[in-house]
Short mmCIF file of C-alpha atoms in Angstrom, two decimals:
data_model
loop_
_atom_site.label_atom_id
_atom_site.label_comp_id
_atom_site.label_asym_id
_atom_site.label_seq_id
_atom_site.Cartn_x
_atom_site.Cartn_y
_atom_site.Cartn_z
CA UNK A 842 287.29 201.68 212.27
CA UNK A 843 290.05 198.84 211.50
CA UNK A 844 287.39 195.95 212.27
CA UNK A 845 285.24 193.49 210.72
CA UNK A 846 281.80 193.64 210.34
CA UNK A 847 279.16 190.84 209.91
CA UNK A 848 275.62 190.50 209.19
CA UNK A 849 273.46 187.37 209.51
CA UNK A 850 269.74 187.44 208.23
CA UNK A 851 267.07 185.25 209.70
CA UNK A 852 264.09 186.38 208.42
CA UNK A 853 263.09 189.17 206.14
CA UNK A 854 259.66 190.19 204.27
CA UNK A 855 261.80 190.29 200.83
CA UNK A 856 262.10 187.50 198.68
CA UNK A 857 264.91 184.97 199.77
CA UNK A 858 266.91 185.74 196.69
CA UNK A 859 267.26 189.64 197.65
CA UNK A 860 268.46 188.88 201.20
CA UNK A 861 272.67 188.86 199.89
CA UNK A 862 271.92 192.14 198.38
CA UNK A 863 270.30 193.53 201.31
CA UNK A 864 273.20 192.22 203.51
CA UNK A 865 275.52 193.83 200.98
CA UNK A 866 273.95 197.36 201.27
CA UNK A 867 273.90 197.09 204.93
CA UNK A 868 277.55 195.96 205.29
CA UNK A 869 278.27 199.49 202.79
CA UNK A 870 276.97 201.42 205.61
CA UNK A 871 280.16 200.64 207.82
CA UNK A 872 282.24 201.60 204.86
CA UNK A 873 280.32 205.00 204.71
CA UNK A 874 280.91 205.63 208.87
CA UNK A 875 284.59 204.90 208.19
CA UNK A 876 284.98 207.37 205.95
CA UNK A 877 282.88 209.68 208.14
CA UNK A 878 284.75 209.08 211.20
CA UNK A 879 288.56 208.15 210.59
CA UNK A 880 290.91 210.67 212.02
CA UNK A 881 293.50 209.18 209.90
CA UNK A 882 292.55 210.04 206.46
CA UNK A 883 293.02 213.55 205.25
CA UNK A 884 289.84 215.28 203.91
CA UNK A 885 287.39 213.22 206.09
CA UNK A 886 285.20 215.30 208.48
CA UNK A 887 286.90 214.31 211.74
CA UNK A 888 290.13 214.82 210.21
CA UNK A 889 289.06 218.21 209.23
CA UNK A 890 287.33 219.19 212.31
CA UNK A 891 290.56 218.02 214.16
CA UNK A 892 292.93 219.93 211.70
CA UNK A 893 290.98 223.36 211.89
CA UNK A 894 290.70 222.84 215.98
CA UNK A 895 291.09 226.45 217.58
CA UNK A 896 290.35 228.31 214.31
CA UNK A 897 287.05 230.05 213.21
CA UNK A 898 286.56 227.21 210.09
CA UNK A 899 283.72 225.29 210.53
CA UNK A 900 283.59 221.73 208.96
CA UNK A 901 280.16 220.72 206.98
CA UNK A 902 278.80 217.32 208.62
CA UNK A 903 275.59 215.36 207.51
CA UNK A 904 272.70 214.62 209.57
CA UNK A 905 274.00 211.49 210.90
CA UNK A 906 276.90 212.98 212.15
CA UNK A 907 274.91 215.61 213.95
CA UNK A 908 272.93 213.10 215.32
CA UNK A 909 276.09 211.24 216.59
CA UNK A 910 277.53 214.40 218.20
CA UNK A 911 274.25 214.98 220.07
CA UNK A 912 274.28 211.59 221.70
CA UNK A 913 277.82 211.91 222.55
CA UNK A 914 277.35 214.86 224.47
CA UNK A 915 274.39 213.17 226.10
CA UNK A 916 276.61 210.44 227.20
CA UNK A 917 279.73 212.36 228.17
CA UNK A 918 277.18 213.94 230.44
CA UNK A 919 275.57 211.11 231.81
CA UNK A 920 278.82 208.90 232.39
CA UNK A 921 280.47 211.83 234.25
CA UNK A 922 282.97 212.24 231.63
CA UNK A 923 284.22 208.67 231.72
CA UNK A 924 283.41 208.44 228.09
CA UNK A 925 284.58 211.32 226.05
CA UNK A 926 285.36 211.19 222.16
CA UNK A 927 287.56 214.46 222.58
CA UNK A 928 290.06 212.05 224.23
CA UNK A 929 291.07 214.96 226.72
CA UNK A 930 287.80 215.41 228.71
CA UNK A 931 287.31 218.56 226.51
CA UNK A 932 283.97 217.95 225.13
CA UNK A 933 282.90 221.43 226.05
CA UNK A 934 285.28 222.58 223.07
CA UNK A 935 283.17 221.30 220.57
CA UNK A 936 280.51 223.54 218.72
CA UNK A 937 277.61 221.77 216.66
CA UNK A 938 275.51 224.27 214.66
CA UNK A 939 272.66 221.55 213.63
CA UNK A 940 271.21 224.64 211.57
CA UNK A 941 274.47 225.18 209.67
CA UNK A 942 274.94 221.59 209.73
CA UNK A 943 278.57 222.35 211.02
CA UNK A 944 280.94 221.34 213.86
CA UNK A 945 284.31 222.93 214.82
CA UNK A 946 286.45 222.74 217.93
CA UNK A 947 286.90 225.91 219.52
CA UNK A 948 290.24 225.37 221.02
CA UNK A 949 293.47 224.17 219.73
CA UNK A 950 295.02 220.99 220.72
CA UNK A 951 291.68 219.16 221.19
CA UNK A 952 290.71 216.42 219.03
CA UNK A 953 287.87 213.75 218.36
CA UNK A 954 288.36 209.90 218.51
CA UNK A 955 285.27 207.79 217.88
CA UNK A 956 287.23 204.55 218.56
CA UNK A 957 284.72 204.20 221.61
CA UNK A 958 281.57 205.28 219.80
CA UNK A 959 281.96 204.78 216.12
CA UNK A 960 281.13 200.89 215.73
CA UNK A 961 278.16 201.39 217.87
CA UNK A 962 276.98 204.15 215.50
CA UNK A 963 277.65 202.17 212.62
CA UNK A 964 275.68 199.18 214.00
CA UNK A 965 272.68 201.37 215.01
CA UNK A 966 272.42 202.62 211.39
CA UNK A 967 272.71 199.35 209.93
CA UNK A 968 269.98 197.90 212.07
CA UNK A 969 268.04 200.62 211.22
CA UNK A 970 268.66 200.08 207.53
CA UNK A 971 267.68 196.14 207.77
CA UNK A 972 264.46 197.17 209.73
CA UNK A 973 263.59 199.33 207.02
CA UNK A 974 264.04 196.81 204.06
CA UNK A 975 261.79 194.50 206.03
CA UNK A 976 264.33 192.32 207.95
CA UNK A 977 262.73 190.92 211.28
CA UNK A 978 265.23 188.57 212.36
CA UNK A 979 269.05 189.48 212.16
CA UNK A 980 272.32 189.54 213.77
CA UNK A 981 274.91 192.13 213.23
CA UNK A 982 278.62 192.62 215.00
CA UNK A 983 281.53 195.05 214.44
CA UNK A 984 284.56 193.02 215.73
CA UNK A 985 282.87 190.90 218.31
CA UNK A 986 282.87 193.71 220.95
CA UNK A 987 279.78 195.24 219.80
CA UNK A 988 276.64 193.23 218.85
CA UNK A 989 272.94 194.26 217.98
CA UNK A 990 270.03 191.73 217.64
CA UNK A 991 266.89 192.15 215.62
CA UNK A 992 263.83 189.66 216.71
CA UNK A 993 264.39 186.07 217.58
CA UNK A 994 266.97 183.60 216.11
CA UNK A 995 265.96 181.57 213.15
CA UNK A 996 263.59 178.72 213.95
CA UNK A 997 262.54 179.90 217.44
CA UNK A 998 259.26 181.41 218.08
CA UNK A 999 258.61 184.90 217.82
CA UNK A 1000 257.94 185.68 221.35
CA UNK A 1001 261.49 183.67 222.12
CA UNK A 1002 264.34 185.36 224.19
CA UNK A 1003 266.12 186.33 221.04
CA UNK A 1004 269.43 185.64 219.93
CA UNK A 1005 271.95 183.76 221.93
CA UNK A 1006 275.53 185.13 222.14
CA UNK A 1007 278.64 184.58 224.30
CA UNK A 1008 280.13 187.70 226.31
CA UNK A 1009 283.54 187.01 228.22
CA UNK A 1010 282.45 183.31 228.93
CA UNK A 1011 279.02 184.11 229.95
CA UNK A 1012 275.93 183.23 227.46
CA UNK A 1013 273.35 185.84 227.17
CA UNK A 1014 270.00 186.68 225.20
CA UNK A 1015 269.45 189.82 222.96
CA UNK A 1016 266.08 190.91 221.70
CA UNK A 1017 266.07 193.96 219.63
CA UNK A 1018 269.00 195.06 222.17
CA UNK A 1019 272.62 195.71 221.70
CA UNK A 1020 275.77 194.42 223.44
CA UNK A 1021 279.20 196.29 224.23
CA UNK A 1022 282.24 194.66 225.77
CA UNK A 1023 285.38 196.89 226.59
CA UNK A 1024 288.54 194.87 228.09
CA UNK A 1025 291.44 197.46 228.65
CA UNK A 1026 293.74 194.16 228.52
CA UNK A 1027 292.91 193.93 224.63
CA UNK A 1028 295.47 196.44 223.86
CA UNK A 1029 298.39 196.83 221.40
CA UNK A 1030 301.27 194.57 220.75
CA UNK A 1031 303.40 196.94 222.96
CA UNK A 1032 301.07 195.63 225.86
CA UNK A 1033 299.76 198.95 226.37
CA UNK A 1034 295.73 199.24 226.92
CA UNK A 1035 294.04 201.04 224.21
CA UNK A 1036 291.77 202.94 226.71
CA UNK A 1037 292.41 206.24 227.82
CA UNK A 1038 290.90 208.03 230.93
CA UNK A 1039 289.38 211.53 229.70
CA UNK A 1040 289.94 212.83 233.28
CA UNK A 1041 293.88 212.28 233.37
CA UNK A 1042 294.70 211.74 229.53
CA UNK A 1043 296.42 208.61 230.94
CA UNK A 1044 296.07 205.08 229.58
CA UNK A 1045 293.54 202.72 232.07
CA UNK A 1046 295.77 199.77 233.45
CA UNK A 1047 295.55 196.48 231.78
CA UNK A 1048 294.80 194.89 235.09
CA UNK A 1049 291.32 196.91 235.34
CA UNK A 1050 288.49 194.74 234.80
CA UNK A 1051 286.29 194.16 231.51
CA UNK A 1052 282.73 195.48 231.19
CA UNK A 1053 280.00 194.47 229.03
CA UNK A 1054 276.59 195.99 229.07
CA UNK A 1055 273.08 195.61 227.32
CA UNK A 1056 271.42 198.51 226.09
CA UNK A 1057 268.96 199.39 223.65
CA UNK A 1058 271.22 200.95 221.24
CA UNK A 1059 274.65 199.86 220.26
CA UNK A 1060 276.05 203.70 220.71
CA UNK A 1061 275.10 203.53 224.46
CA UNK A 1062 276.37 199.93 224.92
CA UNK A 1063 279.80 201.05 223.54
CA UNK A 1064 279.88 204.16 225.43
CA UNK A 1065 278.78 202.96 228.83
CA UNK A 1066 281.01 199.78 228.62
CA UNK A 1067 284.33 201.87 227.89
CA UNK A 1068 283.06 204.28 230.60
CA UNK A 1069 282.84 201.23 233.23
CA UNK A 1070 286.17 200.00 232.06
CA UNK A 1071 287.52 203.61 232.88
CA UNK A 1072 285.75 203.86 236.15
CA UNK A 1073 284.36 200.30 237.47
CA UNK A 1074 282.48 201.69 240.22
CA UNK A 1075 280.16 204.26 237.79
CA UNK A 1076 276.63 203.66 238.69
CA UNK A 1077 274.38 202.66 235.30
CA UNK A 1078 270.89 204.31 234.88
CA UNK A 1079 267.82 202.22 234.46
CA UNK A 1080 267.72 201.05 230.59
CA UNK A 1081 271.45 199.79 230.74
CA UNK A 1082 272.17 196.51 231.92
CA UNK A 1083 275.51 195.53 233.42
CA UNK A 1084 276.70 192.15 232.86
CA UNK A 1085 279.34 190.30 234.94
CA UNK A 1086 281.99 188.42 232.81
CA UNK A 1087 285.27 186.40 233.86
CA UNK A 1088 288.09 188.42 234.67
CA UNK A 1089 290.20 185.83 232.60
CA UNK A 1090 288.83 187.88 229.56
CA UNK A 1091 291.69 190.25 230.67
CA UNK A 1092 293.95 187.86 231.57
CA UNK A 1093 293.70 186.08 228.42
CA UNK A 1094 293.93 189.05 226.02
CA UNK A 1095 297.24 190.00 228.40
CA UNK A 1096 298.51 186.58 227.14
CA UNK A 1097 297.46 187.05 223.42
#
């Protein structure tokens, strides 16, 4: 996923001596998700699905991948296609068989790219694992554009508003919530936006405003922030909190 993940544990039911091992075990999940979702490494599930597009050959996938593909289908529908991991607005070409644990693309030329969802899926899995290991307070981020908080920050009352984070110059509080930020201006060295409008297949203008949202799940926050960066006029549903952040975030990224 070409990004850096970090985990900060604030409180845990396990002995303090075990916290480092818990954090390392959690960070290993990010590597697992990279191996699962990379489209650049031959043999990965996504590489195989893309390579076999248009053929009858289905690719075996695990339960986490089935869950991700199902969630993405839901989000494609909810965002009116402004978010779409097929890169070309062709999510209907994806066939998932939950019983056989396989996935395939029915049409040639279609490909999957989880750049707008992979970090969120990884963060949700990492947070779920931390909770299962007794962690009651933690902050996780993937590349700083995706953040998920568990409980309150260390030293704060259990009923406090949560962890304080900064999103595009604005301070927000997260408690058992996730933050997703997407800025079209944060493109590559050639000055090209990294976001693609699934409806047109063209890159989003780097002048488009950044988007930031708070959701219960990091995957949803990633998808909705991407969708709003593609279509700023998109209406968000209940349970998704849109945050107004500084337009200068895009300007700063353009000048970087």
